[in-house]
mmCIF file of C-alpha atoms in Angstrom:
data_model
loop_
_atom_site.group_PDB
_atom_site.id
_atom_site.type_symbol
_atom_site.label_atom_id
_atom_site.label_comp_id
_atom_site.label_asym_id
_atom_site.label_seq_id
_atom_site.Cartn_x
_atom_site.Cartn_y
_atom_site.Cartn_z
ATOM 1 C CA MET A 122 37.360 -5.800 35.280
ATOM 2 C CA LYS A 123 36.456 -3.077 32.765
ATOM 3 C CA THR A 124 33.723 -3.401 30.254
ATOM 4 C CA ASN A 125 33.660 -1.930 26.787
ATOM 5 C CA LYS A 126 31.073 0.731 26.785
ATOM 6 C CA ASN A 127 31.208 0.929 23.035
ATOM 7 C CA ALA A 128 30.422 -2.774 22.518
ATOM 8 C CA LYS A 129 27.130 -3.430 20.567
ATOM 9 C CA LYS A 130 24.299 -4.397 22.656
ATOM 10 C CA LYS A 131 21.157 -6.154 21.432
ATOM 11 C CA ASN A 132 17.977 -4.221 21.605
ATOM 12 C CA TYR A 133 15.616 -6.022 23.977
ATOM 13 C CA SER A 134 12.279 -4.861 24.868
ATOM 14 C CA SER A 135 11.384 -4.798 28.437
ATOM 15 C CA VAL A 136 7.946 -5.578 29.770
ATOM 16 C CA LYS A 137 6.595 -4.605 33.074
ATOM 17 C CA SER A 138 4.624 -7.277 34.659
ATOM 18 C CA GLY A 139 3.208 -6.888 38.198
ATOM 19 C CA GLY A 140 5.680 -4.105 39.075
ATOM 20 C CA THR A 141 8.708 -6.214 37.933
ATOM 21 C CA LYS A 142 10.729 -5.598 34.702
ATOM 22 C CA LYS A 143 11.249 -8.605 32.501
ATOM 23 C CA LEU A 144 13.525 -8.947 29.574
ATOM 24 C CA GLY A 145 11.722 -9.892 26.435
ATOM 25 C CA MET A 146 12.610 -10.970 22.858
ATOM 26 C CA PRO A 147 14.746 -8.784 20.635
ATOM 27 C CA VAL A 148 12.705 -5.801 19.326
ATOM 28 C CA LYS A 149 11.380 -6.457 15.823
ATOM 29 C CA LYS A 150 12.152 -3.889 13.105
ATOM 30 C CA GLN A 151 9.098 -1.585 12.730
ATOM 31 C CA LYS A 152 7.468 -1.774 9.350
ATOM 32 C CA LYS A 153 6.962 1.297 7.319
ATOM 33 C CA ILE A 154 3.665 1.363 5.507
ATOM 34 C CA ILE A 155 3.211 3.569 2.416
ATOM 35 C CA GLU A 156 -0.214 4.658 1.171
ATOM 36 C CA TYR A 157 -1.384 5.893 -2.297
ATOM 37 C CA TYR A 158 -4.599 6.012 -4.230
ATOM 38 C CA TYR A 159 -5.257 3.987 -7.184
ATOM 39 C CA MET A 160 -7.864 5.708 -9.448
ATOM 40 C CA THR A 161 -9.152 4.643 -12.765
ATOM 41 C CA PRO A 162 -11.882 5.796 -15.253
ATOM 42 C CA GLN A 163 -12.997 2.208 -15.676
ATOM 43 C CA GLU A 164 -15.758 0.872 -13.356
ATOM 44 C CA THR A 165 -14.098 -2.128 -11.731
ATOM 45 C CA ASN A 166 -14.003 -4.025 -8.478
ATOM 46 C CA ALA A 167 -11.512 -5.978 -6.272
ATOM 47 C CA LYS A 168 -12.253 -9.283 -8.107
ATOM 48 C CA ASP A 169 -11.672 -7.714 -11.526
ATOM 49 C CA ILE A 170 -8.373 -6.194 -10.415
ATOM 50 C CA SER A 171 -7.183 -9.519 -8.878
ATOM 51 C CA LEU A 172 -7.612 -11.169 -12.230
ATOM 52 C CA CYS A 173 -4.946 -8.834 -13.805
ATOM 53 C CA ILE A 174 -2.263 -9.931 -11.334
ATOM 54 C CA THR A 175 0.255 -12.490 -12.464
ATOM 55 C CA ALA A 176 3.362 -11.269 -10.655
ATOM 56 C CA VAL A 177 2.516 -13.325 -7.486
ATOM 57 C CA PRO A 178 1.008 -16.853 -7.239
ATOM 58 C CA GLU A 179 -2.786 -16.967 -7.381
ATOM 59 C CA ASP A 180 -2.798 -18.427 -3.693
ATOM 60 C CA GLN A 181 -1.269 -15.179 -2.567
ATOM 61 C CA ILE A 182 -4.247 -13.194 -3.739
ATOM 62 C CA GLU A 183 -7.468 -12.867 -1.655
ATOM 63 C CA VAL A 184 -10.700 -10.963 -2.481
ATOM 64 C CA TRP A 185 -13.411 -9.968 0.086
ATOM 65 C CA PRO A 186 -16.232 -9.149 -2.385
ATOM 66 C CA ALA A 187 -18.586 -7.886 0.407
ATOM 67 C CA LEU A 188 -15.996 -5.283 1.386
ATOM 68 C CA ASN A 189 -14.745 -4.653 -2.250
ATOM 69 C CA LEU A 190 -11.180 -5.434 -0.743
ATOM 70 C CA LEU A 191 -8.153 -7.052 -2.271
ATOM 71 C CA GLU A 192 -5.095 -8.360 -0.450
ATOM 72 C CA VAL A 193 -1.884 -9.434 -2.368
ATOM 73 C CA VAL A 194 0.517 -11.183 0.002
ATOM 74 C CA MET A 195 3.956 -9.868 -0.513
ATOM 75 C CA VAL A 196 7.314 -10.799 0.924
ATOM 76 C CA SER A 197 7.260 -8.570 4.020
ATOM 77 C CA ASP A 198 3.598 -7.762 4.291
ATOM 78 C CA SER A 199 0.539 -7.384 2.030
ATOM 79 C CA LEU A 200 -0.416 -4.958 -0.696
ATOM 80 C CA ILE A 201 -4.068 -3.922 0.218
ATOM 81 C CA PHE A 202 -6.635 -2.355 -2.102
ATOM 82 C CA GLN A 203 -9.433 -0.806 -0.001
ATOM 83 C CA ASP A 204 -12.380 0.917 -1.485
ATOM 84 C CA ALA A 205 -11.969 4.577 -0.900
ATOM 85 C CA HIS A 206 -14.558 6.282 -3.058
ATOM 86 C CA GLU A 207 -16.532 7.455 -0.017
ATOM 87 C CA CYS A 208 -13.350 9.188 1.499
ATOM 88 C CA PHE A 209 -13.551 12.134 -0.839
ATOM 89 C CA GLU A 210 -15.863 14.900 0.236
ATOM 90 C CA ASP A 211 -13.820 17.915 -0.251
ATOM 91 C CA PRO A 212 -15.002 20.003 -3.308
ATOM 92 C CA LEU A 213 -11.457 20.383 -4.771
ATOM 93 C CA ASP A 214 -10.955 16.627 -4.555
ATOM 94 C CA LEU A 215 -14.290 15.910 -6.160
ATOM 95 C CA GLU A 216 -13.460 18.409 -8.919
ATOM 96 C CA PHE A 217 -10.204 16.645 -9.648
ATOM 97 C CA ILE A 218 -11.932 13.232 -9.635
ATOM 98 C CA GLU A 219 -14.632 14.437 -12.027
ATOM 99 C CA GLU A 220 -12.182 16.309 -14.201
ATOM 100 C CA HIS A 221 -10.161 12.976 -14.658
ATOM 101 C CA GLN A 222 -13.328 10.974 -15.016
ATOM 102 C CA PHE A 223 -12.380 8.596 -12.282
ATOM 103 C CA LYS A 224 -15.009 6.090 -11.526
ATOM 104 C CA THR A 225 -13.030 3.645 -9.283
ATOM 105 C CA ILE A 226 -10.951 4.742 -6.259
ATOM 106 C CA TYR A 227 -8.879 2.500 -3.920
ATOM 107 C CA GLN A 228 -6.615 3.342 -1.175
ATOM 108 C CA ILE A 229 -3.456 1.123 -1.532
ATOM 109 C CA SER A 230 -1.067 0.382 1.135
ATOM 110 C CA PHE A 231 2.038 -1.646 1.441
ATOM 111 C CA GLU A 232 5.263 -2.151 3.373
ATOM 112 C CA VAL A 233 8.227 -0.213 2.050
ATOM 113 C CA GLU A 234 10.390 -3.454 1.675
ATOM 114 C CA ASP A 235 7.805 -4.755 -0.817
ATOM 115 C CA THR A 236 8.233 -1.837 -3.111
ATOM 116 C CA ASP A 237 9.814 -3.677 -6.087
ATOM 117 C CA LEU A 238 7.197 -6.338 -6.108
ATOM 118 C CA VAL A 239 4.474 -3.731 -5.655
ATOM 119 C CA ARG A 240 5.676 -1.938 -8.822
ATOM 120 C CA LYS A 241 5.385 -5.138 -10.826
ATOM 121 C CA VAL A 242 1.828 -5.760 -9.532
ATOM 122 C CA MET A 243 0.673 -2.108 -10.145
ATOM 123 C CA LYS A 244 2.252 -2.095 -13.667
ATOM 124 C CA GLU A 245 0.034 -5.135 -14.446
ATOM 125 C CA VAL A 246 -3.006 -3.487 -13.010
ATOM 126 C CA LEU A 247 -2.348 -0.203 -14.856
ATOM 127 C CA GLU A 248 -1.760 -2.046 -18.187
ATOM 128 C CA HIS A 249 -5.206 -3.869 -17.845
ATOM 129 C CA LYS A 250 -7.268 -1.252 -16.020
ATOM 130 C CA GLY A 251 -5.707 1.999 -16.754
ATOM 131 C CA GLY A 252 -5.705 4.958 -14.421
ATOM 132 C CA MET A 253 -3.157 6.334 -12.105
ATOM 133 C CA ILE A 254 -1.579 5.877 -8.731
ATOM 134 C CA LEU A 255 -1.766 9.150 -6.813
ATOM 135 C CA SER A 256 -0.033 10.295 -3.687
ATOM 136 C CA ASP A 257 -1.969 10.909 -0.448
ATOM 137 C CA THR A 258 -1.299 14.859 -0.610
ATOM 138 C CA ASP A 259 -3.482 17.891 -1.256
ATOM 139 C CA THR A 260 -2.440 17.874 -4.911
ATOM 140 C CA PHE A 261 -2.289 14.076 -5.344
ATOM 141 C CA GLU A 262 1.392 14.601 -6.538
ATOM 142 C CA PRO A 263 3.396 12.878 -7.369
ATOM 143 C CA MET A 264 1.297 10.705 -9.731
ATOM 144 C CA TYR A 265 2.309 7.604 -11.530
ATOM 145 C CA ASP A 266 0.882 5.926 -14.608
ATOM 146 C CA VAL A 267 1.876 2.866 -16.428
ATOM 147 C CA ASN A 268 5.041 4.485 -17.820
ATOM 148 C CA SER A 269 6.192 5.952 -14.584
ATOM 149 C CA VAL A 270 5.141 3.261 -11.876
ATOM 150 C CA ALA A 271 8.723 1.939 -11.775
ATOM 151 C CA SER A 272 9.575 5.026 -9.741
ATOM 152 C CA ILE A 273 6.871 4.666 -7.091
ATOM 153 C CA GLY A 274 7.964 4.537 -3.566
#
C-alpha cells in the first residue's frame, strides 16, 4: 500500500527519556517577544502608570512596587514595564537621555500577537504621562509618540 508523502503531518515533539524516544504533545507555536523602551520627562513609577490604563480590566493589571514593575495581562501574553534606568551607561545614550530630559525609563516587552491591544494601552500611557516609545537600537529609531503609536510593532 502506498502512502502519500505530501500529506500533512502534525508536528509532534519527541522527548528522549532513558534512551527511548517518546512522542509528546503537538509543538506549541513559539511566541515572538518584542522589546522597546518607554521614556518620559515625567518622574513616575509603575503604580502611576497603571492608573492611566483603562483599555484592559483592572484585574488584569498588577504592580510590584518593590521592583517598580508593571504587568498588564493581554490576550496572548503580558505587557511588561520593567525599570530600565540603570541599563544605560554608554555616554551617547546618556547624552540622548539628558538631551530629551527623560527622567523615567522602562523597558517594555510584549508578544507580537498582542500588538493591537498594546497600542491602545500605550496610547493611554502616552496621553497621560507623555514621553516616547523608542526602539532597542543604537539610535533608538524608530521612535513613537502619542500621534504615531498606532504604527508600533
